Coordinates of N, CA, C and O in Angstrom, one line a residue:
X208 N 0.6 -1.2 -0.1 CA 0.0 0.1 0.0 C 0.8 1.2 0.0 O 1.8 1.2 0.8
X209 N 0.7 2.1 -1.0 CA 1.7 3.5 -1.0 C 1.1 4.1 0.4 O 0.4 4.3 0.8
X210 N 2.5 4.8 0.8 CA 2.3 5.4 2.2 C 1.9 4.4 3.2 O 1.6 5.2 4.4
X211 N 2.1 3.0 3.3 CA 1.2 2.2 4.5 C 2.6 2.2 5.3 O 3.5 2.5 5.0
X212 N 2.0 2.1 6.6 CA 3.3 1.8 7.8 C 4.2 0.3 7.5 O 3.5 -0.3 6.6
X213 N 4.8 0.2 8.5 CA 5.8 -1.2 8.5 C 4.7 -2.4 8.8 O 3.7 -2.1 9.5
X214 N 5.0 -3.5 8.7 CA 4.2 -4.6 8.9 C 4.1 -4.7 10.6 O 3.4 -5.1 11.2
X215 N 5.4 -4.4 11.2 CA 5.4 -4.6 12.6 C 5.9 -3.5 12.9 O 7.2 -3.0 12.7
X216 N 5.2 -2.5 13.9 CA 5.8 -1.4 14.7 C 6.1 -1.5 15.9 O 5.1 -1.7 16.8
X217 N 7.3 -1.1 16.3 CA 7.1 -1.4 18.0 C 8.6 0.0 18.2 O 8.5 0.6 17.3
X218 N 8.6 0.2 19.3 CA 9.5 1.2 19.8 C 8.5 2.0 20.4 O 7.7 1.8 21.0
X219 N 9.0 3.3 20.2 CA 8.5 4.6 20.6 C 8.9 5.0 21.9 O 10.0 4.9 22.2
X220 N 8.3 5.9 22.8 CA 8.6 6.3 24.2 C 8.7 5.2 25.0 O 8.1 5.2 26.3
X221 N 9.8 3.9 25.2 CA 9.7 2.9 25.8 C 11.1 2.5 26.1 O 12.2 3.0 25.4
X222 N 11.3 1.4 26.8 CA 12.8 0.8 26.8 C 12.6 -1.0 27.0 O 11.5 -1.4 27.5
X223 N 13.7 -1.4 26.9 CA 13.8 -2.7 26.9 C 12.5 -3.6 26.4 O 12.1 -4.7 27.2
X224 N 12.1 -3.5 25.2 CA 11.5 -4.6 24.3 C 12.2 -5.2 24.0 O 13.5 -5.1 23.6
X225 N 11.7 -6.4 23.2 CA 12.4 -7.8 22.8 C 11.5 -8.2 21.5 O 10.2 -8.5 21.8
X226 N 12.1 -8.4 20.5 CA 11.4 -9.1 19.3 C 12.3 -10.3 18.9 O 13.6 -9.9 18.5
X227 N 11.8 -11.3 19.0 CA 12.7 -12.6 19.0 C 12.1 -13.7 18.4 O 10.6 -14.2 18.8
X228 N 12.7 -14.6 17.4 CA 11.9 -15.8 16.9 C 10.6 -15.5 16.3 O 9.6 -16.0 16.1
X229 N 10.6 -14.2 15.3 CA 9.9 -14.0 14.4 C 9.8 -14.0 13.3 O 11.2 -13.6 12.6
X230 N 9.1 -14.8 12.3 CA 9.3 -14.8 10.7 C 8.0 -13.9 10.1 O 7.1 -14.1 10.4
X231 N 8.8 -12.7 9.8 CA 7.6 -11.9 9.0 C 8.1 -11.7 7.6 O 9.4 -11.7 7.3
X232 N 7.3 -11.3 6.8 CA 7.5 -11.0 5.4 C 6.5 -10.4 4.7 O 5.2 -10.2 5.2
X233 N 6.7 -9.8 3.4 CA 5.9 -9.1 2.5 C 4.8 -8.1 3.1 O 3.9 -8.1 3.2
X234 N 5.5 -6.9 3.7 CA 5.0 -5.7 4.3 C 4.1 -5.2 3.2 O 4.3 -5.2 2.2
X235 N 2.9 -4.6 3.5 CA 2.0 -3.7 2.8 C 2.7 -2.2 2.7 O 2.0 -1.4 1.9
X236 N 3.6 -2.1 3.8 CA 4.2 -0.4 3.6 C 5.9 -0.7 3.4 O 6.3 -1.6 2.7
X237 N 6.4 0.3 4.0 CA 7.8 0.6 3.7 C 8.8 -0.3 4.4 O 10.1 -0.5 4.2
X238 N 8.4 -1.0 5.4 CA 9.4 -1.9 5.9 C 8.6 -3.1 6.6 O 7.7 -3.1 6.8
X239 N 9.3 -4.2 6.8 CA 9.0 -5.2 7.5 C 9.0 -5.0 9.0 O 7.8 -5.4 9.6
X240 N 10.0 -4.5 9.9 CA 10.0 -4.5 11.1 C 10.6 -3.1 11.3 O 11.7 -2.9 10.7
X241 N 9.8 -2.3 11.8 CA 10.4 -0.9 12.3 C 10.4 -0.7 13.9 O 9.5 -0.7 14.4
X242 N 11.5 -0.2 14.2 CA 11.9 -0.1 15.5 C 11.9 1.8 15.6 O 13.0 2.2 15.3
X243 N 10.7 2.3 16.0 CA 10.6 3.7 16.1 C 11.3 4.5 17.3 O 11.8 3.8 18.4
X244 N 12.0 5.5 17.4 CA 12.6 6.6 18.0 C 11.8 6.7 19.0 O 12.3 7.7 20.1
X245 N 10.5 7.2 19.0 CA 9.6 7.9 19.6 C 9.9 9.2 19.5 O 10.2 10.2 18.4
X246 N 9.9 9.9 20.4 CA 10.4 11.2 20.5 C 11.7 11.4 21.2 O 12.2 12.2 22.1
X247 N 12.5 10.6 20.3 CA 13.9 10.3 20.6 C 14.4 9.8 22.1 O 15.3 10.0 22.7
X248 N 13.4 9.2 22.7 CA 13.4 8.4 24.0 C 13.0 7.0 24.0 O 13.1 6.5 25.0
X249 N 13.4 6.2 22.6 CA 13.3 4.7 22.8 C 14.8 4.4 23.4 O 15.7 4.7 22.9
X250 N 14.7 3.3 24.3 CA 15.9 2.9 24.5 C 16.0 1.4 24.9 O 15.0 1.0 25.3
X251 N 17.2 0.7 24.3 CA 17.1 -0.9 24.6 C 16.2 -1.9 24.0 O 16.2 -2.8 24.8
X252 N 15.6 -1.4 22.7 CA 15.0 -2.5 22.0 C 15.9 -3.6 21.4 O 16.8 -3.0 20.7
X253 N 16.2 -4.9 21.7 CA 16.5 -5.9 21.1 C 15.7 -6.5 20.2 O 14.5 -6.9 20.2
X254 N 16.5 -6.8 18.8 CA 15.9 -7.5 18.0 C 16.8 -8.8 17.4 O 18.0 -8.3 16.8
X255 N 16.5 -9.9 17.9 CA 17.3 -10.9 17.9 C 16.5 -12.3 17.3 O 15.6 -12.5 17.6
X256 N 17.4 -12.9 16.5 CA 17.3 -14.4 15.8 C 15.9 -14.4 14.8 O 15.1 -15.0 15.1
X257 N 16.0 -13.3 14.3 CA 14.4 -13.4 13.5 C 14.8 -13.6 12.2 O 15.6 -13.6 11.6
X258 N 13.8 -14.2 11.5 CA 13.8 -14.4 9.9 C 12.7 -13.4 9.1 O 11.5 -13.7 9.3
X259 N 13.5 -12.5 8.2 CA 12.8 -11.5 7.7 C 12.9 -11.5 6.4 O 13.9 -11.6 5.8
X260 N 11.5 -11.3 5.7 CA 11.6 -11.3 4.0 C 11.0 -12.8 3.7 O 10.9 -13.4 4.3
X261 N 10.7 -12.6 2.4 CA 10.9 -11.3 1.4 C 10.2 -10.0 1.5 O 9.1 -10.0 2.5
X262 N 10.6 -8.8 1.4 CA 10.1 -7.6 1.4 C 10.1 -6.6 0.4 O 11.1 -6.2 0.1
X263 N 9.1 -6.4 -0.3 CA 8.9 -5.2 -1.2 C 8.8 -6.0 -2.5 O 9.2 -7.0 -2.8
X264 N 8.2 -5.0 -3.4 CA 8.2 -5.7 -4.8 C 9.4 -4.9 -5.7 O 9.7 -3.8 -5.6
X265 N 10.1 -5.8 -6.4 CA 11.4 -5.3 -7.1 C 11.0 -4.4 -8.3 O 11.8 -3.4 -8.3
X266 N 9.5 -4.3 -9.0 CA 9.4 -3.3 -9.7 C 8.0 -2.5 -9.0 O 7.6 -1.9 -10.2
X267 N 8.1 -2.6 -8.0 CA 6.9 -1.5 -7.3 C 7.4 -0.9 -6.2 O 8.2 -0.1 -6.3
X268 N 6.7 -1.1 -5.0 CA 7.0 -0.3 -3.7 C 8.1 -1.0 -2.9 O 7.9 -2.4 -2.9
X269 N 9.1 -0.4 -3.0 CA 10.0 -1.2 -2.0 C 10.3 -1.1 -0.7 O 9.0 -0.6 0.0
X270 N 11.0 -2.3 0.0 CA 10.6 -2.1 1.6 C 11.8 -2.6 2.2 O 12.7 -3.4 1.6
X271 N 12.2 -2.2 3.4 CA 13.4 -2.6 4.1 C 12.9 -3.7 4.9 O 11.6 -4.2 5.1
X272 N 13.9 -4.5 5.0 CA 13.8 -5.7 6.0 C 13.4 -5.6 7.5 O 12.5 -5.4 8.0
X273 N 14.5 -4.6 8.0 CA 14.6 -4.1 9.6 C 14.9 -2.6 9.5 O 16.0 -2.6 8.7
X274 N 14.2 -1.8 10.1 CA 14.3 -0.4 10.1 C 14.5 -0.1 11.6 O 13.7 -0.2 12.2
X275 N 15.7 0.4 12.1 CA 16.0 0.3 13.3 C 16.6 1.8 13.7 O 17.5 2.3 13.2
X276 N 15.7 2.5 14.8 CA 15.9 3.9 15.2 C 16.3 4.0 16.8 O 16.3 5.3 17.1
X277 N 16.1 2.9 17.6 CA 16.4 3.1 19.0 C 17.6 3.3 19.4 O 18.6 2.7 19.0
X278 N 17.8 3.9 20.4 CA 19.1 4.0 21.2 C 19.4 2.9 21.8 O 18.7 2.2 22.6
X279 N 21.0 2.6 22.1 CA 21.4 1.7 23.3 C 20.8 0.3 23.0 O 20.4 -0.4 24.0
X280 N 20.5 -0.3 21.7 CA 19.9 -1.3 21.7 C 20.7 -2.5 20.8 O 21.9 -2.1 20.6
X281 N 20.2 -3.6 20.3 CA 21.0 -4.6 19.8 C 20.0 -5.0 18.8 O 19.0 -5.7 19.0
X282 N 20.8 -5.3 17.5 CA 20.2 -6.0 16.5 C 21.0 -7.1 16.1 O 22.2 -6.7 15.6
X283 N 21.0 -8.6 16.4 CA 21.8 -9.4 16.5 C 21.0 -11.0 15.9 O 20.2 -11.1 16.1
X284 N 21.9 -11.7 15.1 CA 21.6 -13.1 14.5 C 20.3 -12.7 13.8 O 19.3 -14.0 14.0
X285 N 19.9 -12.0 13.1 CA 18.7 -12.1 12.3 C 19.2 -12.4 10.8 O 20.2 -12.4 10.5
X286 N 18.4 -13.1 10.1 CA 18.3 -13.6 8.8 C 17.7 -12.5 8.0 O 16.3 -12.7 8.1
X287 N 17.8 -11.7 7.0 CA 16.8 -11.2 6.4 C 17.3 -11.3 4.7 O 18.4 -11.3 4.4
X288 N 16.1 -11.7 4.2 CA 16.5 -12.4 2.8 C 15.4 -11.6 1.9 O 14.4 -11.3 2.2
X289 N 16.1 -11.1 0.8 CA 15.3 -10.7 -0.4 C 14.4 -9.3 -0.1 O 13.2 -9.2 -0.3
X290 N 14.9 -8.3 0.9 CA 14.4 -7.0 1.1 C 14.9 -6.2 -0.4 O 15.7 -6.9 -1.1
X291 N 14.2 -5.2 -0.7 CA 14.3 -4.7 -2.0 C 15.0 -3.0 -1.5 O 15.2 -2.6 -2.6
X292 N 14.6 -2.5 -0.5 CA 15.2 -1.3 -0.1 C 16.6 -1.4 0.7 O 17.5 -1.4 0.1
X293 N 16.4 -1.5 1.8 CA 17.4 -1.7 2.6 C 17.6 -2.9 3.6 O 16.5 -3.2 3.9
X294 N 18.4 -4.0 3.5 CA 18.3 -5.3 4.4 C 18.1 -4.7 5.9 O 16.9 -5.1 6.3
X295 N 18.9 -4.1 6.3 CA 18.8 -3.2 7.6 C 19.2 -2.0 7.4 O 20.3 -1.6 7.0
X296 N 18.4 -1.1 7.8 CA 18.5 0.2 7.7 C 18.5 1.0 9.2 O 17.7 0.6 10.1
X297 N 19.8 1.6 9.4 CA 20.2 2.1 11.1 C 19.9 3.7 10.7 O 20.7 4.1 10.1
X298 N 18.7 4.0 11.5 CA 18.6 5.4 11.5 C 19.4 6.0 12.8 O 18.6 6.4 13.9
X299 N 20.7 6.1 12.6 CA 21.6 6.6 13.9 C 21.4 5.3 14.9 O 22.5 4.9 15.1
X300 N 20.5 5.4 15.8 CA 20.5 4.5 16.8 C 21.4 4.6 17.8 O 22.3 3.6 18.1
X301 N 21.8 5.9 18.3 CA 23.2 6.2 19.1 C 23.3 5.2 20.1 O 22.4 4.6 20.7
X302 N 24.5 4.5 20.2 CA 24.6 3.6 21.4 C 24.3 2.0 21.2 O 24.6 1.2 21.9
X303 N 23.9 1.8 19.8 CA 23.3 0.3 19.5 C 24.2 -0.2 18.8 O 25.3 0.4 18.2
X304 N 24.3 -1.8 18.6 CA 25.2 -2.6 18.3 C 24.4 -3.5 17.1 O 22.9 -4.0 17.5
X305 N 24.8 -3.4 15.8 CA 24.2 -4.4 14.9 C 25.4 -5.2 14.4 O 26.1 -4.8 13.8
X306 N 24.9 -6.5 14.7 CA 26.1 -7.7 14.7 C 25.4 -8.8 14.3 O 24.4 -9.3 14.8
X307 N 26.4 -9.7 13.8 CA 26.1 -11.1 13.5 C 24.9 -11.5 12.7 O 24.2 -12.6 13.1
X308 N 24.3 -10.3 11.7 CA 23.3 -10.6 11.3 C 23.8 -11.2 9.6 O 24.6 -10.8 9.3
X309 N 22.6 -11.6 9.0 CA 23.0 -12.2 7.7 C 22.1 -11.5 6.7 O 20.9 -11.5 7.1
X310 N 22.3 -10.9 5.5 CA 21.5 -10.3 4.6 C 22.1 -10.9 3.4 O 22.7 -10.7 2.7
X311 N 20.7 -11.5 2.7 CA 21.0 -12.2 1.6 C 20.1 -11.7 0.4 O 18.9 -11.6 0.7
X312 N 20.5 -11.6 -0.8 CA 19.6 -11.3 -2.1 C 19.8 -12.5 -2.8 O 20.6 -12.8 -3.4
X313 N 18.6 -13.1 -2.9 CA 18.7 -14.7 -3.5 C 17.8 -14.3 -5.1 O 18.1 -14.6 -5.8
X314 N 16.7 -13.6 -4.9 CA 15.8 -13.5 -6.1 C 15.3 -11.9 -6.5 O 14.7 -11.7 -7.6
X315 N 15.6 -11.0 -5.5 CA 15.3 -9.8 -6.1 C 16.3 -8.8 -5.4 O 17.0 -9.1 -4.7
X316 N 16.3 -7.7 -6.4 CA 17.5 -6.8 -6.3 C 17.5 -5.8 -5.2 O 16.2 -5.7 -4.5
X317 N 18.3 -5.7 -4.2 CA 18.3 -4.9 -2.9 C 19.4 -3.8 -3.2 O 20.4 -3.8 -3.6
X318 N 18.8 -2.6 -2.8 CA 19.5 -1.3 -2.9 C 20.7 -1.2 -2.0 O 22.0 -1.4 -2.5
X319 N 20.5 -1.6 -0.5 CA 21.8 -1.6 0.5 C 21.6 -2.7 1.3 O 20.4 -3.1 1.6
X320 N 22.7 -3.8 1.4 CA 22.8 -4.4 2.6 C 22.3 -4.1 3.9 O 21.3 -4.2 4.5
X321 N 23.2 -3.0 4.4 CA 23.2 -2.3 5.8 C 23.2 -0.8 5.4 O 24.4 -0.5 4.8
X322 N 22.2 0.0 5.7 CA 22.4 1.3 5.3 C 22.5 2.3 6.6 O 21.8 1.9 7.4
X323 N 23.5 2.9 6.4 CA 23.6 4.2 7.5 C 23.4 5.6 6.8 O 24.7 6.3 6.9
X324 N 22.6 5.7 6.1 CA 22.5 7.1 5.5 C 21.6 8.1 5.7 O 21.6 9.2 4.9
X325 N 20.9 7.6 6.8 CA 20.0 8.7 7.0 C 20.1 9.9 8.1 O 21.1 9.5 8.9
X326 N 19.6 11.0 7.9 CA 20.1 12.2 8.6 C 19.3 12.4 9.8 O 19.5 12.8 11.1
X327 N 18.2 12.0 9.5 CA 17.0 12.2 10.8 C 16.8 10.5 11.4 O 17.3 9.6 10.7
X328 N 16.6 10.3 12.5 CA 15.9 11.8 13.3 C 16.8 12.3 14.4 O 16.4 13.0 14.9
X329 N 18.2 11.6 14.6 CA 18.9 12.2 15.3 C 19.9 13.4 15.1 O 21.3 13.2 15.7
X330 N 19.5 14.0 13.8 CA 20.5 14.8 13.1 C 22.0 14.3 12.6 O 22.8 15.2 13.2
X331 N 21.9 13.1 12.4 CA 23.2 12.8 11.9 C 24.0 11.9 13.1 O 25.2 11.4 12.5
X332 N 23.6 11.6 14.2 CA 24.6 11.1 15.6 C 24.6 9.6 15.3 O 23.4 9.3 15.9
X333 N 25.8 9.0 15.1 CA 25.9 7.8 15.0 C 26.7 7.4 16.1 O 27.5 6.6 16.4
X334 N 27.0 8.5 17.1 CA 27.9 7.9 18.4 C 27.6 6.9 19.0 O 26.6 6.6 19.5
X335 N 28.6 6.0 19.0 CA 28.4 4.8 19.8 C 27.8 3.7 19.0 O 27.5 2.3 19.3
X336 N 27.4 3.9 17.7 CA 26.6 2.8 16.8 C 27.6 2.3 16.2 O 28.4 2.7 15.4
X337 N 27.6 0.7 16.4 CA 28.7 -0.3 15.6 C 27.8 -1.3 15.0 O 27.1 -1.9 15.2
X338 N 28.3 -1.5 13.7 CA 28.0 -2.4 12.9 C 29.1 -3.3 12.6 O 30.2 -3.0 12.0
X339 N 29.0 -4.6 12.9 CA 30.4 -5.4 13.1 C 29.9 -6.8 12.9 O 28.9 -7.3 13.3
X340 N 30.6 -7.5 12.4 CA 30.4 -9.0 12.0 C 29.4 -9.5 11.6 O 28.8 -10.5 11.8
X341 N 28.7 -8.7 10.3 CA 27.7 -9.3 9.4 C 28.1 -9.7 8.3 O 29.3 -9.3 7.8
X342 N 27.3 -10.4 7.7 CA 27.6 -11.2 6.3 C 26.6 -10.4 5.5 O 25.2 -10.7 5.6
X343 N 26.9 -9.9 4.4 CA 26.2 -9.5 3.3 C 26.3 -10.1 1.9 O 27.6 -10.2 1.5
X344 N 25.4 -11.0 1.4 CA 25.6 -11.8 0.4 C 24.8 -11.6 -0.9 O 23.4 -11.8 -0.7
X345 N 25.0 -11.0 -2.1 CA 24.5 -10.7 -3.3 C 24.5 -12.8 -3.8 O 25.3 -12.5 -5.1
X346 N 24.0 -13.6 -3.3 CA 24.1 -14.7 -3.8 C 23.6 -15.0 -4.9 O 23.9 -15.8 -5.7
X347 N 22.4 -14.6 -5.4 CA 21.4 -14.8 -6.5 C 20.9 -13.7 -7.4 O 20.4 -13.8 -8.1
X348 N 20.9 -12.6 -6.5 CA 20.4 -11.2 -7.1 C 21.3 -10.1 -6.8 O 21.9 -10.1 -5.8
X349 N 21.3 -8.9 -7.4 CA 22.1 -7.8 -7.2 C 21.9 -7.1 -6.0 O 20.7 -7.0 -5.5
X350 N 23.1 -6.7 -5.1 CA 23.1 -5.7 -4.2 C 23.6 -4.8 -4.8 O 24.6 -4.9 -5.1
X351 N 23.3 -3.5 -5.0 CA 23.7 -2.3 -5.4 C 24.9 -2.0 -4.6 O 26.1 -1.6 -5.0
X352 N 24.8 -1.8 -3.3 CA 25.6 -1.1 -2.2 C 25.5 -2.2 -1.1 O 24.8 -2.1 -0.2
X353 N 26.8 -2.9 -0.7 CA 26.8 -3.6 0.4 C 26.6 -3.0 1.6 O 25.6 -3.2 2.7
X354 N 27.4 -2.0 2.0 CA 27.6 -1.3 3.2 C 27.5 0.4 2.7 O 28.5 0.8 1.9
X355 N 26.1 1.1 2.9 CA 26.0 2.4 2.3 C 26.2 3.2 3.7 O 25.1 3.2 4.5
X356 N 27.1 4.3 3.6 CA 27.5 5.0 4.8 C 27.7 6.7 4.1 O 28.5 6.9 3.5
X357 N 26.3 7.3 4.7 CA 26.3 8.5 4.7 C 25.2 9.1 3.6 O 24.9 8.3 2.9
X358 N 24.7 10.2 4.0 CA 23.5 10.8 3.1 C 24.0 10.7 1.5 O 23.0 10.6 0.7
X359 N 25.0 11.1 1.2 CA 25.7 11.5 -0.3 C 25.5 10.2 -1.1 O 25.8 10.5 -2.2
X360 N 25.4 8.9 -0.3 CA 25.7 7.8 -1.1 C 24.6 7.6 -2.0 O 24.7 7.4 -3.2
X361 N 23.1 8.0 -1.6 CA 22.1 7.9 -2.3 C 21.3 9.1 -3.1 O 20.7 9.0 -3.8
X362 N 21.7 10.1 -2.5 CA 21.3 11.7 -2.7 C 22.3 12.6 -3.0 O 23.2 12.4 -2.2
X363 N 22.2 13.7 -3.7 CA 22.8 15.0 -3.7 C 22.4 15.7 -2.7 O 21.9 16.3 -2.4
X364 N 23.6 15.0 -1.3 CA 23.1 15.9 -0.1 C 24.4 16.4 0.5 O 25.7 16.0 0.3
X365 N 24.3 17.5 1.2 CA 25.3 18.3 2.1 C 25.2 17.7 3.3 O 26.1 18.5 4.2
X366 N 24.4 17.3 3.7 CA 24.3 16.9 5.2 C 25.3 15.5 5.4 O 25.7 15.2 4.4
X367 N 25.6 15.8 6.7 CA 26.9 14.9 7.1 C 26.4 14.4 8.5 O 25.9 14.8 9.4
X368 N 26.9 13.2 8.3 CA 26.5 12.1 9.4 C 27.9 11.7 10.2 O 28.9 12.1 9.6
X369 N 27.8 11.6 11.4 CA 29.1 11.1 12.2 C 29.1 10.3 13.3 O 28.1 9.9 13.7
X370 N 30.4 9.8 14.0 CA 30.4 9.2 15.0 C 30.2 7.5 15.1 O 30.5 6.7 16.0
X371 N 29.9 6.9 14.0 CA 29.6 5.4 13.9 C 31.1 4.6 13.7 O 32.1 5.2 13.1
X372 N 30.9 3.2 13.9 CA 32.0 2.3 13.7 C 31.5 1.2 12.8 O 30.3 0.5 13.0
X373 N 32.2 0.7 11.7 CA 31.7 -0.3 10.8 C 33.0 -1.1 10.5 O 33.8 -0.6 10.0
X374 N 32.8 -2.2 11.0 CA 34.2 -3.2 10.8 C 33.9 -4.5 11.0 O 32.9 -5.0 11.4
X375 N 34.7 -5.2 10.2 CA 34.8 -6.5 10.4 C 33.6 -7.4 9.9 O 32.9 -8.4 10.0
X376 N 33.0 -6.7 9.0 CA 31.7 -7.2 8.1 C 32.3 -7.9 6.8 O 33.1 -7.4 6.0
X377 N 31.5 -8.9 6.4 CA 32.1 -9.8 5.0 C 30.8 -9.3 4.1 O 29.7 -9.7 4.3
X378 N 31.5 -8.9 2.9 CA 30.5 -8.6 1.9 C 30.9 -9.5 0.5 O 32.1 -9.5 0.3
X379 N 29.8 -10.1 0.0 CA 30.3 -11.2 -1.0 C 29.3 -11.2 -1.8 O 28.0 -10.8 -1.7
X380 N 29.7 -12.1 -2.7 CA 28.5 -12.7 -3.8 C 28.8 -11.9 -5.3 O 29.5 -11.1 -5.3
X381 N 28.3 -13.0 -6.2 CA 28.6 -12.7 -7.7 C 27.8 -11.7 -8.1 O 28.1 -10.9 -9.2
X382 N 26.8 -11.1 -7.5 CA 25.7 -10.3 -8.0 C 26.2 -8.9 -7.3 O 25.2 -8.0 -7.1
X383 N 27.1 -8.5 -6.7 CA 27.6 -7.4 -5.9 C 27.7 -6.1 -6.9 O 28.6 -6.2 -7.6
X384 N 27.3 -5.2 -6.4 CA 27.5 -3.6 -7.1 C 29.1 -3.2 -6.5 O 29.9 -3.5 -6.9
X385 N 28.8 -2.4 -5.7 CA 29.7 -1.8 -4.7 C 29.7 -2.4 -3.1 O 28.6 -2.6 -2.5
X386 N 30.9 -2.8 -2.6 CA 30.9 -3.6 -1.3 C 30.8 -2.5 -0.3 O 29.8 -2.7 0.5
X387 N 31.6 -1.2 -0.5 CA 31.3 -0.2 0.4 C 31.3 1.0 -0.1 O 32.1 1.5 -0.9
X388 N 30.1 1.8 0.3 CA 30.2 3.2 -0.4 C 30.2 4.2 0.8 O 29.3 4.0 1.8
X389 N 30.9 5.1 0.8 CA 31.2 6.3 2.1 C 31.1 7.6 1.3 O 32.0 8.1 0.6
X390 N 30.0 8.4 1.8 CA 29.9 9.7 1.3 C 29.0 10.8 2.4 O 27.7 10.1 2.3
X391 N 29.6 11.6 2.6 CA 29.0 12.8 3.7 C 29.0 12.2 4.9 O 28.0 12.2 5.8
X392 N 30.3 12.0 5.5 CA 30.3 11.5 6.9 C 31.7 12.2 7.3 O 32.3 12.7 6.7
X393 N 31.8 12.2 8.7 CA 32.9 12.6 9.4 C 33.1 12.0 10.6 O 32.2 11.6 11.3
X394 N 34.4 11.9 11.3 CA 34.3 11.1 12.4 C 33.9 9.6 12.5 O 33.3 9.5 13.6
X395 N 34.1 9.1 11.4 CA 33.7 7.6 11.1 C 34.5 6.7 11.1 O 35.4 7.0 10.6
X396 N 34.5 5.5 11.7 CA 35.5 4.6 11.6 C 35.0 3.3 10.8 O 34.2 2.8 10.9
X397 N 35.6 3.1 9.6 CA 35.2 2.1 8.6 C 36.3 1.2 8.3 O 37.4 1.7 7.5
X398 N 36.5 0.1 9.0 CA 38.0 -0.9 8.6 C 37.6 -2.2 8.8 O 36.4 -2.9 8.9
X399 N 38.5 -3.1 8.2 CA 38.5 -4.6 8.1 C 37.4 -5.1 7.6 O 37.0 -6.2 8.0
X400 N 36.5 -4.3 6.6 CA 35.5 -4.9 5.9 C 36.2 -5.7 4.7 O 36.8 -5.2 4.1

């Protein structure tokens, strides 16, 4: 549905929520699982061991697998298959860790494996946000960018994001466009990918 919400909406002005062992797929809106920042007061939401996707129409409305904007949380050990926009999109989520996830494109083109490209909602603040030890695999369909970091990767933007760490991720597959694209960042650490 155009302008529809995510299939699963959690987060908001809360703390210590958990989404675990859920198989979710084919949202009618922009994301399969959205963890909202609330009024910038969401904290400690964990998204663990889920099976997400497929998500979105390759020739119609795109959709993310997991869209995460909560602070001081954990997104770990999830399998995201055949999302069409972002496999995992990190909306700054200061203080959060995104680790040991697998993002796979099997039959649908994926724009970005893990995206860290948005300026809102925390005005570009990725301080303490760590993306590490994830696998991004263009196994059977194209992933245009494995790790997309900074607003200028996708758009002609003068906005700058800062403070994140992206390290020790494996990007592979015969249908990979760019492994890592970085544009519009400062004080970011991107190593050993």
